[in-house]
PDB file of C-alpha atoms in Angstrom:
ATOM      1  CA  UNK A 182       0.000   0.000   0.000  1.00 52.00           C
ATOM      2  CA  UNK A 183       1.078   3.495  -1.037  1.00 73.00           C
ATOM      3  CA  UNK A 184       2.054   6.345   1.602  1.00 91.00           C
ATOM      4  CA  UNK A 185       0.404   9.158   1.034  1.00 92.00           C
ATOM      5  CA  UNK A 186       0.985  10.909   3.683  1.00 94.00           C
ATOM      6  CA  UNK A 187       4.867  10.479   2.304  1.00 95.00           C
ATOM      7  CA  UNK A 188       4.378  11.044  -0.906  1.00 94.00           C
ATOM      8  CA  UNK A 189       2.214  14.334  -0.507  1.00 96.00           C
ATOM      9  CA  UNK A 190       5.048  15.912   1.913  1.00 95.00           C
ATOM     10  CA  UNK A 191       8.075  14.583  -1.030  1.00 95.00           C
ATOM     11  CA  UNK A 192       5.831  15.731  -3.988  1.00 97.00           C
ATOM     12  CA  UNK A 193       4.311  19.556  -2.084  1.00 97.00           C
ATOM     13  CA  UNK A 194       6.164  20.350   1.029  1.00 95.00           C
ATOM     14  CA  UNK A 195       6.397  19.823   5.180  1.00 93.00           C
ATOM     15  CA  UNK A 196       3.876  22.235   5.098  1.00 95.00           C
ATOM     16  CA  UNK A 197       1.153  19.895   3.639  1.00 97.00           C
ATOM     17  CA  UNK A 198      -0.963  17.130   4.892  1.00 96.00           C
ATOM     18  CA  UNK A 199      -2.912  13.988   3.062  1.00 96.00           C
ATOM     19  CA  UNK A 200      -6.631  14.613   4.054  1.00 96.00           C
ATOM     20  CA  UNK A 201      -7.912  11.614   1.367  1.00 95.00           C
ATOM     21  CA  UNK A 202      -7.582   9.367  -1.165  1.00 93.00           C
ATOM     22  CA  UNK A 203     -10.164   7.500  -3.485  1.00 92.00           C
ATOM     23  CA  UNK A 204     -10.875   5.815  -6.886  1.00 88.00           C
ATOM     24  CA  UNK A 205     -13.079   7.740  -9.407  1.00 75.00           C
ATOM     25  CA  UNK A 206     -14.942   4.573 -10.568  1.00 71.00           C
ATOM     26  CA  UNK A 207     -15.732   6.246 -13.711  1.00 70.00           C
ATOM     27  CA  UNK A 208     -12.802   6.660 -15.228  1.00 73.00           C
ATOM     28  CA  UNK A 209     -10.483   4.988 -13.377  1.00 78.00           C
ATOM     29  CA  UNK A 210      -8.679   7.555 -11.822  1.00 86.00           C
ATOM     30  CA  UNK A 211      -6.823   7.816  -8.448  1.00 91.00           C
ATOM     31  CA  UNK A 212      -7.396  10.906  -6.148  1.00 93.00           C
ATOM     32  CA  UNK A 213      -5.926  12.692  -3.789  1.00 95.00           C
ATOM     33  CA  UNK A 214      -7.326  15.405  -1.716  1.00 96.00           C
ATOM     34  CA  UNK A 215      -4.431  17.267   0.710  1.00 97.00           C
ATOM     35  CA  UNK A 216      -4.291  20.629   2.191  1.00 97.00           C
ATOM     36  CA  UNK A 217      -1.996  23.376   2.275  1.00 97.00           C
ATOM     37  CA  UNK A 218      -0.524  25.143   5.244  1.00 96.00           C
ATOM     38  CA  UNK A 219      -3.610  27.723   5.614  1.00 97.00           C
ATOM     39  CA  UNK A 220      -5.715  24.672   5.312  1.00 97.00           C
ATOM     40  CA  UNK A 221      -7.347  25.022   2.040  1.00 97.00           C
ATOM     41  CA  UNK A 222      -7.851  21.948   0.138  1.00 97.00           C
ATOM     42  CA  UNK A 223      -6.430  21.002  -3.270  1.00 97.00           C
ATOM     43  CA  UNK A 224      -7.458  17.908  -5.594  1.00 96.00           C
ATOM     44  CA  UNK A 225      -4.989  16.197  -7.572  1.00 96.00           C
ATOM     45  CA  UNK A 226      -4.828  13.161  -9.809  1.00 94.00           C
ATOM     46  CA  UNK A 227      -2.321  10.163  -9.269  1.00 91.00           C
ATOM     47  CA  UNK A 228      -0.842   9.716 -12.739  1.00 87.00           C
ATOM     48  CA  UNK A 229       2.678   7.650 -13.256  1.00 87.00           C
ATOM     49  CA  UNK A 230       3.604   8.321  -9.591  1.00 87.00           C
ATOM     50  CA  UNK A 231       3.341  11.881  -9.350  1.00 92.00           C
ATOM     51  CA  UNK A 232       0.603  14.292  -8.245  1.00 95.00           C
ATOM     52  CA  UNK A 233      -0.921  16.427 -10.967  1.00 94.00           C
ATOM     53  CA  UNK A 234      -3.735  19.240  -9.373  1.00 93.00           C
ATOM     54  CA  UNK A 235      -7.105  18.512 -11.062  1.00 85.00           C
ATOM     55  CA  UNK A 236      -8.768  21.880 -12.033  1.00 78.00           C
TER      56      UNK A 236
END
């Protein structure tokens, strides 16, 4: 099983935190929701490995 928590603070920063992960069933995509140091959430996509922010 992945570490998210790990990857999220390698890929964005100390300053950020894992607050989710899930499958979008629909078109097979991995999510990941983590926040920033003020605490505002950000959604990004799992692709290859690396975190790309979904719009």
């Amino acid at each position: 099983m992945m570490d998210y928590r790990q990857m999220i603070r390698e890929q964005l920063g100390e300053g950020w935190r894992f607050i989710k992960a899930y499958n979008a069933f629909e078109n097979g995509e991995m999510r990941i929701i983590a926040a920033d140091e003020t605490g505002r959430e950000h959604r990004y996509i799992l692709v290859d490995g690396k975190l790309t922010e979904k719009p």
